[in-house]
Amino acid sequence: MAQDEKIISMDRELYEYKRKVIEKLLDSSEIVEAINAENLDPSELVYTHIFTFGVIPGTQTEAKNIITVEVTMPQVSTVNYFFKDILLIINVICHTDLMRTDFGVPRHDYISKLICEILNGSTEFGYGEVGLVSNTENAFSERHSGRTMRFQTKEQAKNNLCV
């Protein structure tokens, strides 16, 4: 396999993780309802409320609840070099005007709880179980607050690929 093909293969693998995470989020009627103040069809939420990268594009002029999904491979495992560590980084960002819920907790806390229930312990990504590494609260802007959740799993290090 040529080096360019290996890089394309690696990129495709990381994107597949994003696709799977987003699919899981959209399959959850509770998450769709919690982020979807406009009552859009779930298929319309990708690139309006759920983004496959860590930056929200453009200036947000309306109150929205947003989820960003990032996938990184910070290192080949230090425990077993046949595996690489994969981090799933999920940002839950809520406009302060939409923070109140009927559940007795702020919206970003409620959504992060739902995401944790889906991903933590899942065996659908990589080898073994996905594990929650951190869940931190953040002020993203004057009008946006949220949580950054990091989940870790392992994936086979194929063909001694250096990245």
Short mmCIF file of N, CA and C in Angstrom, two decimals:
data_model
loop_
_atom_site.label_atom_id
_atom_site.label_comp_id
_atom_site.label_asym_id
_atom_site.label_seq_id
_atom_site.Cartn_x
_atom_site.Cartn_y
_atom_site.Cartn_z
N MET A 1 0.85 -1.18 0.00
CA MET A 1 0.00 0.00 0.00
C MET A 1 0.90 1.24 0.00
N ALA A 2 0.65 2.18 -0.91
CA ALA A 2 1.43 3.40 -0.99
C ALA A 2 1.14 4.29 0.22
N GLN A 3 2.10 5.17 0.56
CA GLN A 3 1.96 6.04 1.73
C GLN A 3 0.69 6.90 1.63
N ASP A 4 0.37 7.45 0.44
CA ASP A 4 -0.84 8.26 0.27
C ASP A 4 -2.09 7.45 0.58
N GLU A 5 -2.13 6.19 0.18
CA GLU A 5 -3.27 5.33 0.45
C GLU A 5 -3.41 5.08 1.95
N LYS A 6 -2.27 4.93 2.66
CA LYS A 6 -2.31 4.74 4.11
C LYS A 6 -2.92 5.96 4.80
N ILE A 7 -2.53 7.15 4.36
CA ILE A 7 -3.06 8.38 4.97
C ILE A 7 -4.55 8.48 4.70
N ILE A 8 -4.98 8.23 3.48
CA ILE A 8 -6.41 8.27 3.17
C ILE A 8 -7.15 7.24 4.01
N SER A 9 -6.58 6.05 4.17
CA SER A 9 -7.21 5.00 4.98
C SER A 9 -7.34 5.46 6.43
N MET A 10 -6.30 6.10 6.97
CA MET A 10 -6.35 6.58 8.34
C MET A 10 -7.42 7.66 8.49
N ASP A 11 -7.47 8.61 7.57
CA ASP A 11 -8.48 9.67 7.63
C ASP A 11 -9.88 9.09 7.57
N ARG A 12 -10.09 8.11 6.72
CA ARG A 12 -11.40 7.48 6.58
C ARG A 12 -11.80 6.80 7.89
N GLU A 13 -10.84 6.15 8.54
CA GLU A 13 -11.10 5.48 9.81
C GLU A 13 -11.55 6.49 10.87
N LEU A 14 -10.85 7.61 10.98
CA LEU A 14 -11.23 8.62 11.97
C LEU A 14 -12.58 9.23 11.64
N TYR A 15 -12.85 9.44 10.36
CA TYR A 15 -14.16 9.99 9.99
C TYR A 15 -15.27 8.98 10.30
N GLU A 16 -15.00 7.70 10.15
CA GLU A 16 -16.02 6.69 10.48
C GLU A 16 -16.42 6.76 11.94
N TYR A 17 -15.48 7.06 12.81
CA TYR A 17 -15.82 7.25 14.22
C TYR A 17 -16.78 8.43 14.37
N LYS A 18 -16.49 9.55 13.70
CA LYS A 18 -17.38 10.70 13.77
C LYS A 18 -18.77 10.34 13.27
N ARG A 19 -18.81 9.66 12.14
CA ARG A 19 -20.10 9.28 11.55
C ARG A 19 -20.90 8.42 12.52
N LYS A 20 -20.23 7.47 13.15
CA LYS A 20 -20.92 6.59 14.10
C LYS A 20 -21.43 7.35 15.32
N VAL A 21 -20.61 8.27 15.85
CA VAL A 21 -21.04 9.06 17.00
C VAL A 21 -22.26 9.88 16.64
N ILE A 22 -22.22 10.57 15.50
CA ILE A 22 -23.34 11.41 15.08
C ILE A 22 -24.59 10.56 14.85
N GLU A 23 -24.42 9.41 14.26
CA GLU A 23 -25.55 8.49 14.05
C GLU A 23 -26.20 8.12 15.39
N LYS A 24 -25.36 7.83 16.39
CA LYS A 24 -25.87 7.50 17.73
C LYS A 24 -26.62 8.68 18.34
N LEU A 25 -26.08 9.89 18.18
CA LEU A 25 -26.74 11.08 18.72
C LEU A 25 -28.11 11.28 18.07
N LEU A 26 -28.16 11.14 16.75
CA LEU A 26 -29.42 11.34 16.04
C LEU A 26 -30.43 10.24 16.32
N ASP A 27 -29.96 9.05 16.70
CA ASP A 27 -30.85 7.95 17.06
C ASP A 27 -31.51 8.16 18.42
N SER A 28 -30.98 9.08 19.21
CA SER A 28 -31.52 9.34 20.54
C SER A 28 -32.58 10.44 20.46
N SER A 29 -33.84 10.07 20.62
CA SER A 29 -34.91 11.07 20.57
C SER A 29 -34.76 12.10 21.68
N GLU A 30 -34.19 11.69 22.82
CA GLU A 30 -33.99 12.63 23.93
C GLU A 30 -32.95 13.70 23.57
N ILE A 31 -31.86 13.30 22.92
CA ILE A 31 -30.84 14.28 22.52
C ILE A 31 -31.39 15.18 21.43
N VAL A 32 -32.07 14.61 20.45
CA VAL A 32 -32.65 15.41 19.37
C VAL A 32 -33.60 16.45 19.95
N GLU A 33 -34.44 16.05 20.86
CA GLU A 33 -35.38 16.98 21.48
C GLU A 33 -34.65 18.04 22.30
N ALA A 34 -33.61 17.66 23.01
CA ALA A 34 -32.88 18.58 23.89
C ALA A 34 -32.12 19.67 23.12
N ILE A 35 -31.62 19.38 21.92
CA ILE A 35 -30.88 20.39 21.16
C ILE A 35 -31.72 21.11 20.12
N ASN A 36 -32.90 20.61 19.84
CA ASN A 36 -33.66 21.02 18.67
C ASN A 36 -34.82 21.95 19.03
N ALA A 37 -34.51 23.19 19.40
CA ALA A 37 -35.56 24.15 19.78
C ALA A 37 -36.46 24.51 18.59
N GLU A 38 -35.96 24.34 17.38
CA GLU A 38 -36.72 24.70 16.18
C GLU A 38 -37.58 23.55 15.65
N ASN A 39 -37.49 22.40 16.31
CA ASN A 39 -38.22 21.19 15.89
C ASN A 39 -37.93 20.80 14.44
N LEU A 40 -36.66 20.85 14.07
CA LEU A 40 -36.24 20.40 12.75
C LEU A 40 -36.29 18.88 12.68
N ASP A 41 -36.35 18.34 11.49
CA ASP A 41 -36.21 16.91 11.28
C ASP A 41 -34.78 16.54 11.72
N PRO A 42 -34.60 15.41 12.41
CA PRO A 42 -33.25 15.03 12.86
C PRO A 42 -32.19 15.06 11.76
N SER A 43 -32.57 14.73 10.53
CA SER A 43 -31.60 14.74 9.42
C SER A 43 -31.11 16.15 9.10
N GLU A 44 -31.83 17.17 9.53
CA GLU A 44 -31.44 18.56 9.28
C GLU A 44 -30.53 19.13 10.36
N LEU A 45 -30.25 18.35 11.40
CA LEU A 45 -29.45 18.86 12.52
C LEU A 45 -27.95 18.86 12.23
N VAL A 46 -27.49 17.97 11.32
CA VAL A 46 -26.07 17.92 10.99
C VAL A 46 -25.72 19.19 10.21
N TYR A 47 -24.71 19.89 10.66
CA TYR A 47 -24.21 21.16 10.14
C TYR A 47 -25.14 22.34 10.44
N THR A 48 -26.16 22.14 11.27
CA THR A 48 -26.93 23.26 11.82
C THR A 48 -26.82 23.26 13.34
N HIS A 49 -26.85 22.06 13.95
CA HIS A 49 -26.75 21.90 15.39
C HIS A 49 -25.69 20.89 15.81
N ILE A 50 -25.32 20.00 14.91
CA ILE A 50 -24.28 19.00 15.18
C ILE A 50 -23.22 19.15 14.11
N PHE A 51 -21.98 19.38 14.57
CA PHE A 51 -20.89 19.65 13.63
C PHE A 51 -19.80 18.58 13.77
N THR A 52 -19.17 18.24 12.64
CA THR A 52 -18.13 17.21 12.60
C THR A 52 -16.74 17.79 12.82
N PHE A 53 -16.67 18.94 13.44
CA PHE A 53 -15.40 19.59 13.74
C PHE A 53 -15.62 20.47 14.97
N GLY A 54 -14.54 20.95 15.56
CA GLY A 54 -14.62 21.62 16.85
C GLY A 54 -14.95 23.09 16.83
N VAL A 55 -15.15 23.67 15.66
CA VAL A 55 -15.43 25.10 15.56
C VAL A 55 -16.83 25.29 15.01
N ILE A 56 -17.56 26.24 15.61
CA ILE A 56 -18.88 26.58 15.10
C ILE A 56 -18.68 27.64 14.03
N PRO A 57 -19.07 27.34 12.78
CA PRO A 57 -18.77 28.28 11.69
C PRO A 57 -19.62 29.55 11.77
N GLY A 58 -19.00 30.67 11.42
CA GLY A 58 -19.72 31.94 11.32
C GLY A 58 -20.14 32.48 12.67
N THR A 59 -20.81 33.60 12.63
CA THR A 59 -21.34 34.23 13.83
C THR A 59 -22.73 33.70 14.08
N GLN A 60 -22.98 33.25 15.28
CA GLN A 60 -24.30 32.73 15.64
C GLN A 60 -25.19 33.89 16.05
N THR A 61 -26.23 34.14 15.28
CA THR A 61 -27.12 35.27 15.55
C THR A 61 -28.40 34.84 16.24
N GLU A 62 -28.66 33.54 16.30
CA GLU A 62 -29.84 33.04 16.98
C GLU A 62 -29.44 32.09 18.10
N ALA A 63 -30.30 31.98 19.10
CA ALA A 63 -30.04 31.08 20.22
C ALA A 63 -30.14 29.64 19.74
N LYS A 64 -29.07 28.86 19.94
CA LYS A 64 -29.03 27.45 19.52
C LYS A 64 -28.33 26.62 20.56
N ASN A 65 -28.61 25.34 20.50
CA ASN A 65 -27.87 24.33 21.25
C ASN A 65 -27.07 23.55 20.22
N ILE A 66 -25.80 23.34 20.50
CA ILE A 66 -24.89 22.79 19.49
C ILE A 66 -24.06 21.67 20.11
N ILE A 67 -23.77 20.67 19.30
CA ILE A 67 -22.84 19.60 19.67
C ILE A 67 -21.77 19.54 18.59
N THR A 68 -20.50 19.51 19.01
CA THR A 68 -19.42 19.30 18.05
C THR A 68 -18.76 17.96 18.37
N VAL A 69 -18.31 17.28 17.32
CA VAL A 69 -17.70 15.96 17.46
C VAL A 69 -16.31 16.00 16.82
N GLU A 70 -15.30 15.71 17.62
CA GLU A 70 -13.93 15.63 17.12
C GLU A 70 -13.38 14.24 17.44
N VAL A 71 -12.52 13.74 16.57
CA VAL A 71 -11.86 12.46 16.81
C VAL A 71 -10.37 12.68 16.58
N THR A 72 -9.57 12.32 17.58
CA THR A 72 -8.12 12.48 17.45
C THR A 72 -7.43 11.19 17.85
N MET A 73 -6.21 11.04 17.35
CA MET A 73 -5.37 9.94 17.75
C MET A 73 -4.11 10.54 18.35
N PRO A 74 -4.12 10.79 19.67
CA PRO A 74 -2.99 11.50 20.27
C PRO A 74 -1.70 10.69 20.33
N GLN A 75 -1.80 9.36 20.36
CA GLN A 75 -0.57 8.57 20.45
C GLN A 75 -0.85 7.10 20.19
N VAL A 76 0.21 6.41 19.83
CA VAL A 76 0.15 4.96 19.83
C VAL A 76 0.22 4.56 21.30
N SER A 77 -0.54 3.57 21.68
CA SER A 77 -0.63 3.17 23.08
C SER A 77 0.75 2.94 23.69
N THR A 78 0.95 3.45 24.89
CA THR A 78 2.21 3.22 25.59
C THR A 78 2.21 1.87 26.30
N VAL A 79 1.05 1.24 26.38
CA VAL A 79 0.93 -0.06 27.03
C VAL A 79 1.18 -1.18 26.03
N ASN A 80 0.64 -1.04 24.83
CA ASN A 80 0.74 -2.07 23.81
C ASN A 80 0.84 -1.40 22.46
N TYR A 81 2.00 -1.47 21.81
CA TYR A 81 2.24 -0.74 20.57
C TYR A 81 1.47 -1.28 19.38
N PHE A 82 0.68 -2.32 19.57
CA PHE A 82 -0.18 -2.81 18.49
C PHE A 82 -1.47 -2.01 18.41
N PHE A 83 -1.68 -1.12 19.37
CA PHE A 83 -2.90 -0.32 19.41
C PHE A 83 -2.56 1.16 19.44
N LYS A 84 -3.48 1.97 18.94
CA LYS A 84 -3.37 3.42 19.07
C LYS A 84 -4.55 3.92 19.88
N ASP A 85 -4.31 4.95 20.65
CA ASP A 85 -5.37 5.55 21.46
C ASP A 85 -6.20 6.47 20.57
N ILE A 86 -7.50 6.41 20.74
CA ILE A 86 -8.42 7.28 20.01
C ILE A 86 -9.22 8.06 21.05
N LEU A 87 -9.28 9.39 20.87
CA LEU A 87 -10.10 10.24 21.73
C LEU A 87 -11.29 10.75 20.94
N LEU A 88 -12.46 10.59 21.52
CA LEU A 88 -13.67 11.19 21.00
C LEU A 88 -13.93 12.43 21.87
N ILE A 89 -13.93 13.60 21.26
CA ILE A 89 -14.12 14.84 22.00
C ILE A 89 -15.46 15.43 21.59
N ILE A 90 -16.35 15.53 22.55
CA ILE A 90 -17.71 16.03 22.29
C ILE A 90 -17.89 17.32 23.07
N ASN A 91 -18.20 18.40 22.36
CA ASN A 91 -18.54 19.66 23.00
C ASN A 91 -20.05 19.85 22.94
N VAL A 92 -20.65 20.13 24.08
CA VAL A 92 -22.07 20.46 24.17
C VAL A 92 -22.11 21.94 24.49
N ILE A 93 -22.66 22.75 23.58
CA ILE A 93 -22.65 24.19 23.72
C ILE A 93 -24.10 24.69 23.67
N CYS A 94 -24.52 25.37 24.73
CA CYS A 94 -25.90 25.84 24.81
C CYS A 94 -25.93 27.35 25.01
N HIS A 95 -26.83 28.00 24.32
CA HIS A 95 -27.05 29.43 24.50
C HIS A 95 -27.69 29.64 25.86
N THR A 96 -27.27 30.68 26.55
CA THR A 96 -27.78 30.92 27.91
C THR A 96 -29.29 31.10 27.96
N ASP A 97 -29.90 31.61 26.89
CA ASP A 97 -31.36 31.77 26.85
C ASP A 97 -32.10 30.43 26.79
N LEU A 98 -31.38 29.36 26.41
CA LEU A 98 -32.01 28.03 26.27
C LEU A 98 -31.54 27.06 27.36
N MET A 99 -30.89 27.57 28.38
CA MET A 99 -30.27 26.72 29.39
C MET A 99 -31.28 26.01 30.30
N ARG A 100 -32.39 26.64 30.60
CA ARG A 100 -33.36 26.06 31.53
C ARG A 100 -34.08 24.87 30.89
N THR A 101 -34.26 23.82 31.69
CA THR A 101 -34.97 22.62 31.23
C THR A 101 -36.06 22.26 32.24
N ASP A 102 -36.89 21.32 31.87
CA ASP A 102 -37.91 20.78 32.78
C ASP A 102 -37.33 19.65 33.64
N PHE A 103 -36.05 19.37 33.52
CA PHE A 103 -35.43 18.24 34.21
C PHE A 103 -34.70 18.65 35.48
N GLY A 104 -34.73 19.94 35.83
CA GLY A 104 -34.10 20.40 37.06
C GLY A 104 -32.60 20.61 36.97
N VAL A 105 -32.03 20.47 35.78
CA VAL A 105 -30.60 20.70 35.57
C VAL A 105 -30.42 21.56 34.32
N PRO A 106 -29.31 22.29 34.22
CA PRO A 106 -29.06 23.06 33.00
C PRO A 106 -28.98 22.14 31.77
N ARG A 107 -29.36 22.69 30.63
CA ARG A 107 -29.44 21.90 29.39
C ARG A 107 -28.12 21.23 29.04
N HIS A 108 -26.98 21.91 29.18
CA HIS A 108 -25.70 21.30 28.80
C HIS A 108 -25.37 20.11 29.71
N ASP A 109 -25.78 20.18 30.99
CA ASP A 109 -25.57 19.03 31.88
C ASP A 109 -26.45 17.86 31.48
N TYR A 110 -27.70 18.15 31.13
CA TYR A 110 -28.65 17.11 30.73
C TYR A 110 -28.17 16.41 29.45
N ILE A 111 -27.77 17.19 28.46
CA ILE A 111 -27.32 16.61 27.19
C ILE A 111 -26.04 15.78 27.40
N SER A 112 -25.11 16.29 28.21
CA SER A 112 -23.87 15.52 28.43
C SER A 112 -24.16 14.21 29.15
N LYS A 113 -25.15 14.21 30.05
CA LYS A 113 -25.55 12.96 30.72
C LYS A 113 -26.06 11.96 29.69
N LEU A 114 -26.90 12.43 28.75
CA LEU A 114 -27.44 11.54 27.71
C LEU A 114 -26.33 10.99 26.82
N ILE A 115 -25.38 11.83 26.46
CA ILE A 115 -24.26 11.39 25.62
C ILE A 115 -23.42 10.36 26.37
N CYS A 116 -23.19 10.62 27.64
CA CYS A 116 -22.39 9.69 28.46
C CYS A 116 -23.08 8.32 28.52
N GLU A 117 -24.40 8.31 28.66
CA GLU A 117 -25.13 7.04 28.70
C GLU A 117 -24.97 6.26 27.41
N ILE A 118 -24.83 6.95 26.29
CA ILE A 118 -24.67 6.29 24.99
C ILE A 118 -23.24 5.79 24.77
N LEU A 119 -22.25 6.64 25.06
CA LEU A 119 -20.87 6.31 24.70
C LEU A 119 -20.09 5.58 25.78
N ASN A 120 -20.24 5.95 27.04
CA ASN A 120 -19.43 5.34 28.09
C ASN A 120 -19.77 3.86 28.23
N GLY A 121 -18.77 3.02 28.07
CA GLY A 121 -18.97 1.58 28.15
C GLY A 121 -19.36 0.93 26.84
N SER A 122 -19.57 1.73 25.79
CA SER A 122 -19.94 1.17 24.48
C SER A 122 -18.80 0.31 23.94
N THR A 123 -19.17 -0.78 23.28
CA THR A 123 -18.18 -1.64 22.63
C THR A 123 -18.27 -1.52 21.11
N GLU A 124 -18.94 -0.49 20.62
CA GLU A 124 -19.13 -0.32 19.18
C GLU A 124 -18.02 0.48 18.51
N PHE A 125 -17.05 0.93 19.28
CA PHE A 125 -15.94 1.72 18.75
C PHE A 125 -14.64 1.07 19.18
N GLY A 126 -13.77 0.74 18.25
CA GLY A 126 -12.47 0.21 18.58
C GLY A 126 -12.52 -1.12 19.30
N TYR A 127 -11.49 -1.36 20.14
CA TYR A 127 -11.37 -2.59 20.90
C TYR A 127 -11.69 -2.32 22.35
N GLY A 128 -12.46 -3.18 22.96
CA GLY A 128 -12.84 -2.99 24.35
C GLY A 128 -13.93 -1.94 24.49
N GLU A 129 -14.03 -1.39 25.69
CA GLU A 129 -15.08 -0.41 25.97
C GLU A 129 -14.56 1.01 25.82
N VAL A 130 -15.45 1.90 25.39
CA VAL A 130 -15.16 3.33 25.40
C VAL A 130 -15.26 3.78 26.85
N GLY A 131 -14.31 4.61 27.28
CA GLY A 131 -14.33 5.09 28.66
C GLY A 131 -14.32 6.61 28.73
N LEU A 132 -15.13 7.17 29.62
CA LEU A 132 -15.13 8.61 29.84
C LEU A 132 -13.83 8.98 30.55
N VAL A 133 -13.08 9.93 29.98
CA VAL A 133 -11.82 10.39 30.54
C VAL A 133 -12.04 11.68 31.33
N SER A 134 -12.85 12.59 30.78
CA SER A 134 -13.13 13.85 31.48
C SER A 134 -14.44 14.43 30.99
N ASN A 135 -15.02 15.29 31.84
CA ASN A 135 -16.26 16.00 31.51
C ASN A 135 -16.15 17.35 32.22
N THR A 136 -15.73 18.38 31.50
CA THR A 136 -15.47 19.67 32.10
C THR A 136 -16.45 20.73 31.61
N GLU A 137 -16.80 21.63 32.51
CA GLU A 137 -17.70 22.72 32.17
C GLU A 137 -16.88 23.89 31.63
N ASN A 138 -17.41 24.57 30.61
CA ASN A 138 -16.70 25.66 29.95
C ASN A 138 -17.64 26.81 29.65
N ALA A 139 -17.10 28.01 29.64
CA ALA A 139 -17.80 29.17 29.10
C ALA A 139 -17.20 29.39 27.71
N PHE A 140 -17.97 29.12 26.66
CA PHE A 140 -17.46 29.23 25.30
C PHE A 140 -17.49 30.68 24.81
N SER A 141 -18.43 31.45 25.32
CA SER A 141 -18.53 32.87 25.02
C SER A 141 -19.41 33.50 26.09
N GLU A 142 -19.66 34.78 25.96
CA GLU A 142 -20.50 35.47 26.93
C GLU A 142 -21.92 34.89 26.96
N ARG A 143 -22.39 34.37 25.85
CA ARG A 143 -23.75 33.86 25.73
C ARG A 143 -23.84 32.34 25.58
N HIS A 144 -22.70 31.66 25.62
CA HIS A 144 -22.69 30.21 25.41
C HIS A 144 -21.88 29.52 26.50
N SER A 145 -22.50 28.53 27.12
CA SER A 145 -21.84 27.72 28.13
C SER A 145 -21.98 26.27 27.72
N GLY A 146 -21.15 25.42 28.27
CA GLY A 146 -21.28 24.03 27.87
C GLY A 146 -20.33 23.11 28.59
N ARG A 147 -20.18 21.93 28.01
CA ARG A 147 -19.31 20.89 28.56
C ARG A 147 -18.47 20.31 27.44
N THR A 148 -17.23 19.95 27.80
CA THR A 148 -16.35 19.22 26.89
C THR A 148 -16.14 17.85 27.50
N MET A 149 -16.55 16.84 26.75
CA MET A 149 -16.44 15.45 27.19
C MET A 149 -15.39 14.75 26.34
N ARG A 150 -14.52 14.00 27.01
CA ARG A 150 -13.49 13.24 26.31
C ARG A 150 -13.67 11.76 26.65
N PHE A 151 -13.78 10.97 25.61
CA PHE A 151 -13.91 9.52 25.74
C PHE A 151 -12.72 8.89 25.06
N GLN A 152 -12.22 7.79 25.60
CA GLN A 152 -11.06 7.13 25.02
C GLN A 152 -11.39 5.69 24.68
N THR A 153 -10.83 5.25 23.55
CA THR A 153 -10.90 3.86 23.16
C THR A 153 -9.58 3.52 22.47
N LYS A 154 -9.44 2.31 22.03
CA LYS A 154 -8.24 1.88 21.33
C LYS A 154 -8.63 1.31 19.97
N GLU A 155 -7.72 1.45 19.03
CA GLU A 155 -7.91 0.93 17.68
C GLU A 155 -6.63 0.23 17.30
N GLN A 156 -6.72 -0.77 16.46
CA GLN A 156 -5.54 -1.49 16.01
C GLN A 156 -4.64 -0.55 15.21
N ALA A 157 -3.34 -0.57 15.50
CA ALA A 157 -2.36 0.22 14.74
C ALA A 157 -1.99 -0.61 13.51
N LYS A 158 -2.57 -0.26 12.38
CA LYS A 158 -2.41 -1.06 11.16
C LYS A 158 -1.17 -0.67 10.38
N ASN A 159 -0.48 -1.67 9.88
CA ASN A 159 0.64 -1.49 8.94
C ASN A 159 1.72 -0.57 9.47
N ASN A 160 1.92 -0.52 10.77
CA ASN A 160 2.96 0.34 11.35
C ASN A 160 2.89 1.77 10.80
N LEU A 161 1.70 2.26 10.60
CA LEU A 161 1.49 3.59 10.03
C LEU A 161 1.97 4.67 11.00
N CYS A 162 2.83 5.54 10.51
CA CYS A 162 3.31 6.66 11.33
C CYS A 162 2.43 7.86 11.05
N VAL A 163 1.86 8.42 12.09
CA VAL A 163 1.03 9.63 11.95
C VAL A 163 1.43 10.63 13.01
#
